[in-house]
Coordinates of C-alpha atoms and ligand atoms in Angstrom, one line a residue:
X25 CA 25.4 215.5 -2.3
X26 CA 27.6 217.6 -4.7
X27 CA 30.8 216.4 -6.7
X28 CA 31.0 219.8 -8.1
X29 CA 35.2 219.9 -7.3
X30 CA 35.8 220.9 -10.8
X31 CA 38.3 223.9 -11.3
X32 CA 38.6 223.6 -14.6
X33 CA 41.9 225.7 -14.7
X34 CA 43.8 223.7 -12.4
X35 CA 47.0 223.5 -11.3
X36 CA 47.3 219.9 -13.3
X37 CA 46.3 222.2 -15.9
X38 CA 49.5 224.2 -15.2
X39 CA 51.8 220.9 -14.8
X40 CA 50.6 219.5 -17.7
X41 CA 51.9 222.1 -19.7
X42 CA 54.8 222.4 -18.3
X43 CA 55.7 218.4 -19.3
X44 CA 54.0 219.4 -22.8
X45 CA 57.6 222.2 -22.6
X46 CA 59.8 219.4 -21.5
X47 CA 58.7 216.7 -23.8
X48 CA 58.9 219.4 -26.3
X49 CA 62.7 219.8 -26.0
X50 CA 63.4 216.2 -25.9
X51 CA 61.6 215.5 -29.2
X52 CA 63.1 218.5 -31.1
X53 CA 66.3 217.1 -29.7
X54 CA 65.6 213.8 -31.1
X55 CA 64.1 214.9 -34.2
X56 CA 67.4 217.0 -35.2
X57 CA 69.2 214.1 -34.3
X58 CA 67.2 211.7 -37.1
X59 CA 67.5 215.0 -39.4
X60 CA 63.3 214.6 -39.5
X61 CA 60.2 215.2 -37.6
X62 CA 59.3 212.9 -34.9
X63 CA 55.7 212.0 -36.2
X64 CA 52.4 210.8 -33.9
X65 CA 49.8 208.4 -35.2
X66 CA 46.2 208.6 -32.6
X67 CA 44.1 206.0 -33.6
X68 CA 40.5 206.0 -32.6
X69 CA 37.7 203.4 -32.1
X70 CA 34.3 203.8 -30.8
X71 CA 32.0 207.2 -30.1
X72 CA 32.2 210.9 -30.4
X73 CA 33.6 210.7 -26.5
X74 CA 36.9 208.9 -27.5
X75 CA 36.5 211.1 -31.1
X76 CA 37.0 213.7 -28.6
X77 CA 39.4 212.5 -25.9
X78 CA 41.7 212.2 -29.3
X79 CA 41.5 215.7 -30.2
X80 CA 42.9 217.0 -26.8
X81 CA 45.5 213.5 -26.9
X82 CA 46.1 215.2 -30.3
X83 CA 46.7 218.6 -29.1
X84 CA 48.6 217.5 -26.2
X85 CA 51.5 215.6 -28.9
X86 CA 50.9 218.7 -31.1
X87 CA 52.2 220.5 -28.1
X88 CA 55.2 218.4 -27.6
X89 CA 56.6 218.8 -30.7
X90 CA 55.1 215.5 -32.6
X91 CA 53.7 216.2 -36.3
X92 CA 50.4 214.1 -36.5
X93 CA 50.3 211.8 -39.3
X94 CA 47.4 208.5 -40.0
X95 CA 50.1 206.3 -40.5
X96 CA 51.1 203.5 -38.0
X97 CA 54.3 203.8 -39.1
X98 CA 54.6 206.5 -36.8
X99 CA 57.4 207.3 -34.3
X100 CA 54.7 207.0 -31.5
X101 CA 51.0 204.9 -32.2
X102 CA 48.5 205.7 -29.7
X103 CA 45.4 203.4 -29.9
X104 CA 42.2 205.2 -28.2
X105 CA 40.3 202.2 -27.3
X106 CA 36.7 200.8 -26.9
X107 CA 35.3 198.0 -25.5
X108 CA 31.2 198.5 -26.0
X109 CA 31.6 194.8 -28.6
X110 CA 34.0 192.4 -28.4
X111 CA 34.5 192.8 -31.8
X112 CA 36.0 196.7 -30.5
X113 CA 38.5 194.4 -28.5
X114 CA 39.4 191.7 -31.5
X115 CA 39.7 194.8 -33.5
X116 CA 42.4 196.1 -31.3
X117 CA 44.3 193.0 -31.0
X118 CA 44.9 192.1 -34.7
X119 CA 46.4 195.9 -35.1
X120 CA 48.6 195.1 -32.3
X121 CA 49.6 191.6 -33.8
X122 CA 50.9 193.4 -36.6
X123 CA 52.1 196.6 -35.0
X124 CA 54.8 193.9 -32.8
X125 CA 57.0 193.6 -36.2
X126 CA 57.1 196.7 -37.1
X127 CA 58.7 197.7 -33.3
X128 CA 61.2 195.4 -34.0
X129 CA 62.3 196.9 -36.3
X130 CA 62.3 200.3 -35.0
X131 CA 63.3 200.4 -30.8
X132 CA 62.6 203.8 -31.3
X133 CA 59.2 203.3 -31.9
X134 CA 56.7 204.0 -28.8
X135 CA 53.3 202.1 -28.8
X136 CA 50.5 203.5 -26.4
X137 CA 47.0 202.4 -25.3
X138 CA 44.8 204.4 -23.5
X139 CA 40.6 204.5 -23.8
X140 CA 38.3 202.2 -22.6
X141 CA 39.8 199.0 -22.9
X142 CA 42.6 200.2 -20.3
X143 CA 40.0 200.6 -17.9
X144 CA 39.3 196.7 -17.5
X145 CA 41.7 195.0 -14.9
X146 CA 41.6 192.1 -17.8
X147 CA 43.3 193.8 -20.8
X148 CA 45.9 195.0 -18.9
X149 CA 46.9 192.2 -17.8
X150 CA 47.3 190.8 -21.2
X151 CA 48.4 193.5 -23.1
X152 CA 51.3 193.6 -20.6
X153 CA 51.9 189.6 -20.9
X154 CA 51.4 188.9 -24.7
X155 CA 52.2 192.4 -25.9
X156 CA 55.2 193.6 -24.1
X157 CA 56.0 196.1 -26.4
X158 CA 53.3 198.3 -25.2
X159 CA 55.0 201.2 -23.9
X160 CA 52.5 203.5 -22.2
X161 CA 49.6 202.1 -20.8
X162 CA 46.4 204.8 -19.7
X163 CA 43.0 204.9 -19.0
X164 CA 39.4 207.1 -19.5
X165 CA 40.3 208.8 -16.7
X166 CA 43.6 210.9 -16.9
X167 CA 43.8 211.4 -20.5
X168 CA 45.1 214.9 -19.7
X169 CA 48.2 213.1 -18.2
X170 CA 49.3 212.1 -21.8
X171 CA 52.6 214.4 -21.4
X172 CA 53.6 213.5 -18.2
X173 CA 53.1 209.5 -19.1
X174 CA 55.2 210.3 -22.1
X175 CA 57.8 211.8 -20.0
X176 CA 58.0 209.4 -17.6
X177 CA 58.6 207.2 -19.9
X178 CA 61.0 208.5 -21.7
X179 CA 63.1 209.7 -19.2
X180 CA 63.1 206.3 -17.4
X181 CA 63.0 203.8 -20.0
X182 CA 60.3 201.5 -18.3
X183 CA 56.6 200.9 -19.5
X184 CA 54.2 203.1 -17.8
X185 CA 51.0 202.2 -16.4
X186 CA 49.0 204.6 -15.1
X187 CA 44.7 203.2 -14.4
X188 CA 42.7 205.1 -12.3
X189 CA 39.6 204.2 -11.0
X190 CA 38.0 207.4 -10.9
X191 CA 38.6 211.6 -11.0
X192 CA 36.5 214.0 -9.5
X193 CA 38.5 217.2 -11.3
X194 CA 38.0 218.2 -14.5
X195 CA 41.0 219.0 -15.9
X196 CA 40.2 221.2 -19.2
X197 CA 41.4 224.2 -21.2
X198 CA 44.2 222.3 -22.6
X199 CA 45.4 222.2 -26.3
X200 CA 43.4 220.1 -28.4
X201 CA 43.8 219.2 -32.5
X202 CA 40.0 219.4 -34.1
X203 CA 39.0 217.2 -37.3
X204 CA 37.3 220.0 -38.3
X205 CA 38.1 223.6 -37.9
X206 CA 34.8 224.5 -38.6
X207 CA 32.8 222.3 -36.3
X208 CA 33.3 220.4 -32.3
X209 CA 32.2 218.1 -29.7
X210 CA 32.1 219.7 -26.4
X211 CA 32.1 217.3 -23.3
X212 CA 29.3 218.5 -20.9
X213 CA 29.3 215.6 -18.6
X214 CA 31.5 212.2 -18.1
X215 CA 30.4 208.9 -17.3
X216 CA 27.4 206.8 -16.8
X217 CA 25.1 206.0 -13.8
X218 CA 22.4 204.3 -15.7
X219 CA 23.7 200.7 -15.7
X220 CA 21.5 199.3 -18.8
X221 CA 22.4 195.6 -17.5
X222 CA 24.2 194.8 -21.2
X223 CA 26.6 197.4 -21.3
X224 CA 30.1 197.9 -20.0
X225 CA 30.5 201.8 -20.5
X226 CA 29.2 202.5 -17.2
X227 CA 32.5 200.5 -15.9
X228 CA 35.0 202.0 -17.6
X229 CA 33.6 205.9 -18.0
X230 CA 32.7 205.7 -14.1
X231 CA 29.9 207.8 -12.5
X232 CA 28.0 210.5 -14.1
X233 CA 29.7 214.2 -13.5
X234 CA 28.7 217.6 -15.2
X235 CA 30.7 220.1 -15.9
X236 CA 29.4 223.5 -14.5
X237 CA 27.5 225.4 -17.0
X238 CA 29.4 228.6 -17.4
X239 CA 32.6 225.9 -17.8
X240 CA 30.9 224.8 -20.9
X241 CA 29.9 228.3 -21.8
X242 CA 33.0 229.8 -21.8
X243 CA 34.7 226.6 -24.2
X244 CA 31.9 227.1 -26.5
X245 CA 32.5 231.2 -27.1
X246 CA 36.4 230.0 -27.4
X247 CA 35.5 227.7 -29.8
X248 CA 33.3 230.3 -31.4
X249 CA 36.3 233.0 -31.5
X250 CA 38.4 229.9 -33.4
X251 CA 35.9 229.3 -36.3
X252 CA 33.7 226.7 -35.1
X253 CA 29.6 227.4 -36.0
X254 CA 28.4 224.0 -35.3
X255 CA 29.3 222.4 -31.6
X256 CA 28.0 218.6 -30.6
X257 CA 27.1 218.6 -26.5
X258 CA 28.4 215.4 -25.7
X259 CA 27.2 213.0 -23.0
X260 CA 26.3 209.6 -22.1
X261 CA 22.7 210.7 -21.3
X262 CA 22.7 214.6 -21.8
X263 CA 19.0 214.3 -20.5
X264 CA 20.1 213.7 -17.0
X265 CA 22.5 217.0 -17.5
X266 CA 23.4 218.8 -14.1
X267 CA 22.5 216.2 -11.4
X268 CA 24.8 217.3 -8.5
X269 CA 25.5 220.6 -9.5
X270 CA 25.6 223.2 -7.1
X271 CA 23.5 225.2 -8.9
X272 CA 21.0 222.2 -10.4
X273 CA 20.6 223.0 -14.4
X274 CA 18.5 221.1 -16.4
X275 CA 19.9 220.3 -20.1
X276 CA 17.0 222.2 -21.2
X277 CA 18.7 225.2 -19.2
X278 CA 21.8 224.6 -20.7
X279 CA 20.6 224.4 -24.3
X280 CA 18.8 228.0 -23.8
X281 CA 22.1 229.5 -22.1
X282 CA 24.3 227.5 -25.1
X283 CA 21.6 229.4 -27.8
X284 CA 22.6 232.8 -26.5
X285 CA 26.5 232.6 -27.5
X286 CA 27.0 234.6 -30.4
X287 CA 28.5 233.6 -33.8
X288 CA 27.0 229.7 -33.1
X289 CA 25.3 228.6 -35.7
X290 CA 24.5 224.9 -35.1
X291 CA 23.8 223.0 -31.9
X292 CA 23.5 219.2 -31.5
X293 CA 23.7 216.7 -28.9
X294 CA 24.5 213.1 -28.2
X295 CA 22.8 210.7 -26.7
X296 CA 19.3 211.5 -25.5
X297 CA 17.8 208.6 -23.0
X298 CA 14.1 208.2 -23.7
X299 CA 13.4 208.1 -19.5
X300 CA 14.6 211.7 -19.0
X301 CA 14.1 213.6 -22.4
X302 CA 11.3 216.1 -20.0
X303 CA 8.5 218.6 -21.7
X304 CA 11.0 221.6 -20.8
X305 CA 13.0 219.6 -23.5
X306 CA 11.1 219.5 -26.3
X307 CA 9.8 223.0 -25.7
X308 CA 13.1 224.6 -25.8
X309 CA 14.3 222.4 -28.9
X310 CA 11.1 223.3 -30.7
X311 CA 11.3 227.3 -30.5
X312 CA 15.1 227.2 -30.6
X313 CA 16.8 228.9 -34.3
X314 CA 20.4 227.0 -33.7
X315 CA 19.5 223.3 -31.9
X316 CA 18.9 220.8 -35.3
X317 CA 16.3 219.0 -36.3
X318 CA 17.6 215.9 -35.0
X319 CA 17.2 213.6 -32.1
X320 CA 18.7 210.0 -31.8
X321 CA 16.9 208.4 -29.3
X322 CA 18.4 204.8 -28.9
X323 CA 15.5 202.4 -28.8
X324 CA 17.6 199.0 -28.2
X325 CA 14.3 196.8 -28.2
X326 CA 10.5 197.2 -28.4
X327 CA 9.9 194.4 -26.0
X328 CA 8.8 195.8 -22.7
X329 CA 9.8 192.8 -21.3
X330 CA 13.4 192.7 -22.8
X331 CA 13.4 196.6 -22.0
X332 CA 12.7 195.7 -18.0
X333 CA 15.6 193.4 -18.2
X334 CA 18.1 195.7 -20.1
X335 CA 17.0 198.2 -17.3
X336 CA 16.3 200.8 -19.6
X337 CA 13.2 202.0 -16.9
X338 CA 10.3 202.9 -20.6
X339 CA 8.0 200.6 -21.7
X340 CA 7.4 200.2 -25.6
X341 CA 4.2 202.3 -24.9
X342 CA 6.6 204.9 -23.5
X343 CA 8.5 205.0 -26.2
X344 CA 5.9 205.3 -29.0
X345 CA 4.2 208.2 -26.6
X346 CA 7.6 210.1 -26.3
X347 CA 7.7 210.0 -29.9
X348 CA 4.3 211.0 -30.8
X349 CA 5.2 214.1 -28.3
X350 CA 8.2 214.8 -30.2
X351 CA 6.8 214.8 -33.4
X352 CA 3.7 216.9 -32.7
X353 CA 6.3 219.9 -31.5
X354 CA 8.6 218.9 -34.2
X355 CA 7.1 217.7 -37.4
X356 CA 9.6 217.1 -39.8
X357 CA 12.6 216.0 -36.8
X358 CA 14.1 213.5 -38.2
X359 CA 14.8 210.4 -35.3
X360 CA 17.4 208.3 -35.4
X361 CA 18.4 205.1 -32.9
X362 CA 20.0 202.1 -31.9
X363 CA 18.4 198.7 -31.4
X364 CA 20.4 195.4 -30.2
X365 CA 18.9 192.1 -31.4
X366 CA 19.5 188.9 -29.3
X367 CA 19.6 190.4 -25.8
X368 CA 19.6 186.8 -23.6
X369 CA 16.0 185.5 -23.4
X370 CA 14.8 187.4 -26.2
X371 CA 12.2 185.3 -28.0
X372 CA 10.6 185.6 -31.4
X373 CA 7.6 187.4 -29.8
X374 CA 9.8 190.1 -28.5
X375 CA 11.6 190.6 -31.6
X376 CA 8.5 190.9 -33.2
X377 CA 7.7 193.9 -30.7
X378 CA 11.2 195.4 -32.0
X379 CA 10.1 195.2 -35.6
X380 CA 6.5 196.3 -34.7
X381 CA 8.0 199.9 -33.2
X382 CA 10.1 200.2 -36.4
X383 CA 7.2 199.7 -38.6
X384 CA 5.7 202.1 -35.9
X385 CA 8.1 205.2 -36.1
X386 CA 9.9 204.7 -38.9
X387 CA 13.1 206.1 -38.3
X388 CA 15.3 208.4 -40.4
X389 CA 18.0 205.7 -39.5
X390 CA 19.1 203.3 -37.4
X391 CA 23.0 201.8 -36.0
X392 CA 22.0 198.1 -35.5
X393 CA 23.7 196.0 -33.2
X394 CA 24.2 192.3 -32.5
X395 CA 24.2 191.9 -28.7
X396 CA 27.7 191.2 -27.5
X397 CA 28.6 189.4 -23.7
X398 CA 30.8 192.2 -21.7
X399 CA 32.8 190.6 -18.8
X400 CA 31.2 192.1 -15.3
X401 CA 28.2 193.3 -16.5
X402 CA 25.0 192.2 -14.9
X403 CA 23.1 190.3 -18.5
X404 CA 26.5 188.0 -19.3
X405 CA 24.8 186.5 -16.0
X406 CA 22.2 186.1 -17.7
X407 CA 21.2 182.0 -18.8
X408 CA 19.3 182.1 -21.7
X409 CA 21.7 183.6 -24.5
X410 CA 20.3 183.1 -28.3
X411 CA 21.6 181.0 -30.6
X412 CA 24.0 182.2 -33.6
X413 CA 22.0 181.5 -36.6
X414 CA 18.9 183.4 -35.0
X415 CA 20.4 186.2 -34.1
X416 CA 21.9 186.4 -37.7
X417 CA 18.4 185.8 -38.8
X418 CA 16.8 188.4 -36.9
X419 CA 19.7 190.8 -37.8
X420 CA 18.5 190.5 -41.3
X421 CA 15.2 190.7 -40.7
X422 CA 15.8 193.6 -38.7
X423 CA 17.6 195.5 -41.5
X424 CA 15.0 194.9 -44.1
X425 CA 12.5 196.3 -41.4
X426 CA 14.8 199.5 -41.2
X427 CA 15.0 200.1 -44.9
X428 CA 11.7 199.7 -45.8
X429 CA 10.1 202.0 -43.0
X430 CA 12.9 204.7 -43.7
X431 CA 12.3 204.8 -47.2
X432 CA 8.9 205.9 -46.5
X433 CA 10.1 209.1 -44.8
X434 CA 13.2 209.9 -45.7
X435 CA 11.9 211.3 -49.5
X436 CA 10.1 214.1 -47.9
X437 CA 13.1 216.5 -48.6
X438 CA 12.9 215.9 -52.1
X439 CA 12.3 219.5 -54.0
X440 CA 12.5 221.4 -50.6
X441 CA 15.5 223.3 -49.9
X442 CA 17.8 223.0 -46.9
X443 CA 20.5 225.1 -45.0
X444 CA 23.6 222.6 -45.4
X445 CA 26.8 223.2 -44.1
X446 CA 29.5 221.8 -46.3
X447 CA 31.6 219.8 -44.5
X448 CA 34.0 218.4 -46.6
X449 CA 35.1 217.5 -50.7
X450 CA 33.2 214.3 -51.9
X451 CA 35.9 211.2 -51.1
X452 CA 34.6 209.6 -54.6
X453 CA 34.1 213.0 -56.6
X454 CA 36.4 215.8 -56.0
X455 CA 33.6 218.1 -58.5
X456 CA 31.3 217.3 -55.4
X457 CA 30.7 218.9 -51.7
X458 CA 29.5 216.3 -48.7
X459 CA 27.4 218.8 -46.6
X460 CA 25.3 218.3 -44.1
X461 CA 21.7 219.0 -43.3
X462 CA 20.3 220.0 -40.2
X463 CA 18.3 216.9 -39.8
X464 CA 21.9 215.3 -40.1
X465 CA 21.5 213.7 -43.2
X466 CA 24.7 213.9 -45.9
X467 CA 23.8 215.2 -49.2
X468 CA 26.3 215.8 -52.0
X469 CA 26.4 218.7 -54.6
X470 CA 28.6 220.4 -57.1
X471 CA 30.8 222.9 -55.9
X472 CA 34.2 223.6 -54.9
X473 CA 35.9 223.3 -51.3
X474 CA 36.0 227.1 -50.9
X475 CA 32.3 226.4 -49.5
X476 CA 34.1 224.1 -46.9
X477 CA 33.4 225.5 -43.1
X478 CA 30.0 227.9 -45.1
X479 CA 26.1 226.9 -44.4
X480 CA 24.8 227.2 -48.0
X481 CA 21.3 226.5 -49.3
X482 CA 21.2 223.4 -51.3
X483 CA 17.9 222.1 -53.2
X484 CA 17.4 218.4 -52.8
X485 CA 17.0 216.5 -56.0
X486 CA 17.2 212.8 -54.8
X487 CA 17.1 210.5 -52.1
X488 CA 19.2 207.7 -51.9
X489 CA 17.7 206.3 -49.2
X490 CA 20.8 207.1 -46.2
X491 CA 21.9 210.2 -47.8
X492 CA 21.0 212.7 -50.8
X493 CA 22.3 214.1 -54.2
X494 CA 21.2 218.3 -54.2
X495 CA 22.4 221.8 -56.0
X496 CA 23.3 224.9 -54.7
X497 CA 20.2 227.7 -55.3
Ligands
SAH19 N1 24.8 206.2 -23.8 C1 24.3 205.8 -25.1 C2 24.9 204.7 -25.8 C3 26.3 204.3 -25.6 S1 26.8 202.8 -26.3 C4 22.8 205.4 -24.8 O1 22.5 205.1 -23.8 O2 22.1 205.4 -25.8 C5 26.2 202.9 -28.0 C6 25.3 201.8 -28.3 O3 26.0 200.6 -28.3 C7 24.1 201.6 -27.4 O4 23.0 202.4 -27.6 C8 23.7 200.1 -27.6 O5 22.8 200.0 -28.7 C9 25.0 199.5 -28.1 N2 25.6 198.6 -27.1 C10 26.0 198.9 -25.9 N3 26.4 197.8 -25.2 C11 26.2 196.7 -26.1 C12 26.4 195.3 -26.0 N4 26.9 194.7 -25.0 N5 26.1 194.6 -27.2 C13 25.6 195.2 -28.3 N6 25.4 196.5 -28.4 C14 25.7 197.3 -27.3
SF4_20 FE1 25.4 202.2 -21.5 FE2 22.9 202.6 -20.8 FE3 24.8 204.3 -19.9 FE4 24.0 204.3 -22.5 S1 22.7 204.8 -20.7 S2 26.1 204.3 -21.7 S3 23.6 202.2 -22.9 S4 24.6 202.1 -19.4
F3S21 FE1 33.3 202.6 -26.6 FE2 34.1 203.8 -24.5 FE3 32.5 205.0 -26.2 S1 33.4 201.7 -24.6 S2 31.3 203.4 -27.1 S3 34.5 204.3 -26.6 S4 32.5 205.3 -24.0

């Protein structure tokens, strides 16, 4: 079977931006009327996917005639939402809490959410009982439709909810606003087939689609012509890349076509599932000049046992294997992860198999999570949840692991110098530039932000365990 329906130039393309023109007149209209800008806050929790579903909502209200400000004291709030943790939800709530004063006081004011959270049945239903004010109301799946929503809205008065429970187009190529001007995330598939059995993503990002390769091709070299060096392939599990293609790619594929554009400098991707990183992989990644030294390959426990239960389809000998491979082609990758302590059932013993695979690989670093019950998903089923104060206790125990076995590694930059590309003036020290290495580690260094957007050579003088102090040479 084949869900390649994608055009990516579409005629929803075309509508959209022909709402973008109508919105357009109606906010200069109103903005001449308040003698001001009409001004558009996008706030955004949760990964690099919403990071970049809220640089095309951004481009889309850029479009319309909104300025984009970080204040929620905008004339429009738009909340990108996730719900991987509760605490992602809680989050969201207590914003919204305070957010319902503030429209009080201003009728004018429009409140949006849209993300992840939209998705569940659930949070609808409560944002539109105990926070009535929400005006626009959308999911993962039409975030393109921001400018009609808006319009609709506008024009009629009433809140607008618009959920769907799938797309099979890909509606691209519209305006988007980046962070950075110098480097982007590029979407190469949507969705999620994998279902680990703790996580909720594969519910509200739906099934697994790829975008054709010469889709992605052609947004990379226009990405290229705008400045960008460094792009980040974005994907749920990028190792499972082109399933149901037409033409079947493997990412591996991809990655070689993605070397060939001209004027990239920097290639990285996001997220890697241990089960399908393939040889072809880790062949292409070692003889490649632009892919970086980096690989975060989320671990999530070291328990085979737990691991069959979370439905993550490796063993802990897998894992260790796929790592030894990894390093052999690559010696000085640095590998990153994510582990979740107190899956349900997880006993002591299998914890201990967590902290023996740390001791084991010792990470460059690792985003550490405290298991959280999603709604729907197959492990809130699940009877034997831990207790509070042991989770806690392994959490702690966990992070000491982490430190100690990272500090072991992550000296051996020290003295050596390293192509970093500056992203950004120090937030503490405005006499120092954050760049950052290949292996994606920060290091800071004097200079001044005329370097911002350049790959300079910086020599490493310490190691501050997470990130790095250098000079330029
Ligand atoms: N697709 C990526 C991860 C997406 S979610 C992958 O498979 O690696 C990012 C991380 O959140 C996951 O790696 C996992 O460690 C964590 N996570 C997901 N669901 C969770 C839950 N219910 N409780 C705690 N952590 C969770
Ligand atoms: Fe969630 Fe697993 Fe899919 Fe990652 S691979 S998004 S953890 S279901
Ligand atoms: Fe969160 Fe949705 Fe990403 S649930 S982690 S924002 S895919």
């Amino acid at each position: 079977m084949t869900n390649e329906t994608h055009i990516e130039l579409n005629n929803e393309t075309e509508k959209q931006l022909e709402y973008m023109d109508l919105l357009n007149k109606i906010i200069r209209e109103k903005a001449s009327a308040k003698g001001r800008p009409l001004t558009a806050c996008v706030v955004t929790f949760g990964c690099q996917m919403n990071e970049r579903d809220s640089e095309k909502l951004k481009g889309i209200l850029t479009r319309c005639g909104y300025e984009l400000t970080d204040d929620e004291t905008a004339d429009l709030v738009l909340y990108n939402t996730c719900t991987v943790r509760e605490n992602a939800n809680l989050r969201l709530y207590g914003r919204l809490g305070h957010l319902s004063g503030m429209k009080k006081k201003d009728h004018d004011k429009i409140i949006g959410i849209c993300g992840c959270m939209a998705q569940e049945p659930d949070v609808v239903k409560k944002l539109e009982t105990s926070y009535p004010f929400t005006d626009i109301i959308f999911g993962t799946f039409n975030v393109y439709k921001l400018a009609e929503i808006l319009y609709s809205h506008l024009t009629t008065g009433s809140r607008i909810t618009d959920i769907w429970e799938s797309n099979d187009t890909f509606t691209e190529l519209l305006p988007t606003v980046r962070k950075y001007p110098f480097k982007s995330g590029v979407n190469i598939m949507y969705g999620c087939d994998n279902f680990c059995t703790y996580c909720i993503v594969p519910y509200v990002r739906g099934r697994e689609k790829s975008r054709r390769p010469e889709d992605i091709i052609f947004e990379i070299e226009q990405l290229v012509k705008d400045g960008v060096t460094e792009v980040m392939l974005l994907g749920q599990n990028v190792n499972s890349y082109g399933k149901g293609l037409k033409a079947e790619v493997t990412f591996a594929e991809l990655l070689r076509r993605v070397e060939k554009v001209v004027g990239l400098k920097r290639i990285r991707f996001m997220t890697s599932h241990p089960k399908d990183l393939s040889d072809e992989l880790i062949e292409v990644m070692a003889a490649s000049e632009k892919i970086c030294d980096h690989i975060h390959l989320p671990l999530q426990s070291g328990s085979t046992e737990v691991l069959k239960r979370m439905n993550r389809k490796y063993t802990k000998e897998d894992y260790l294997a796929l790592v030894e491979k990894i390093r052999k082609a690559m010696p000085d990758i640095s590998i990153t992860t994510d582990i979740i302590v107190g899956f349900p059932g997880e006993s002591e013993a299998d914890f201990e198999e967590t902290l023996d695979v740390v001791r084991r690989v010792k990470f460059d670093s690792a985003y550490t999570f405290i298991y959280s019950k999603r709604t729907g998903t197959p492990a809130a089923a699940y009877e034997e949840q831990t207790d509070e104060a042991t989770v806690k206790n392994r959490f702690d125990r966990l992070l000491k692991e982490i430190k100690n076995a990272s500090s072991e590694v992550t000296g051996r930059y020290t003295g050596r110098t390293m192509p970093c590309l500056a992203e950004s003036v120090n937030d503490h020290d405005p006499a120092l530039i954050t760049g950052r290495m290949s292996n994606n580690m920060l290091v800071h260094f004097p200079g001044d932000k005329s370097l911002v957007g350049k790959i300079v050579d910086v020599k490493i003088t310490e190691c501050k365990g997470f990130y790095y102090f250098g000079e330029r040479v």
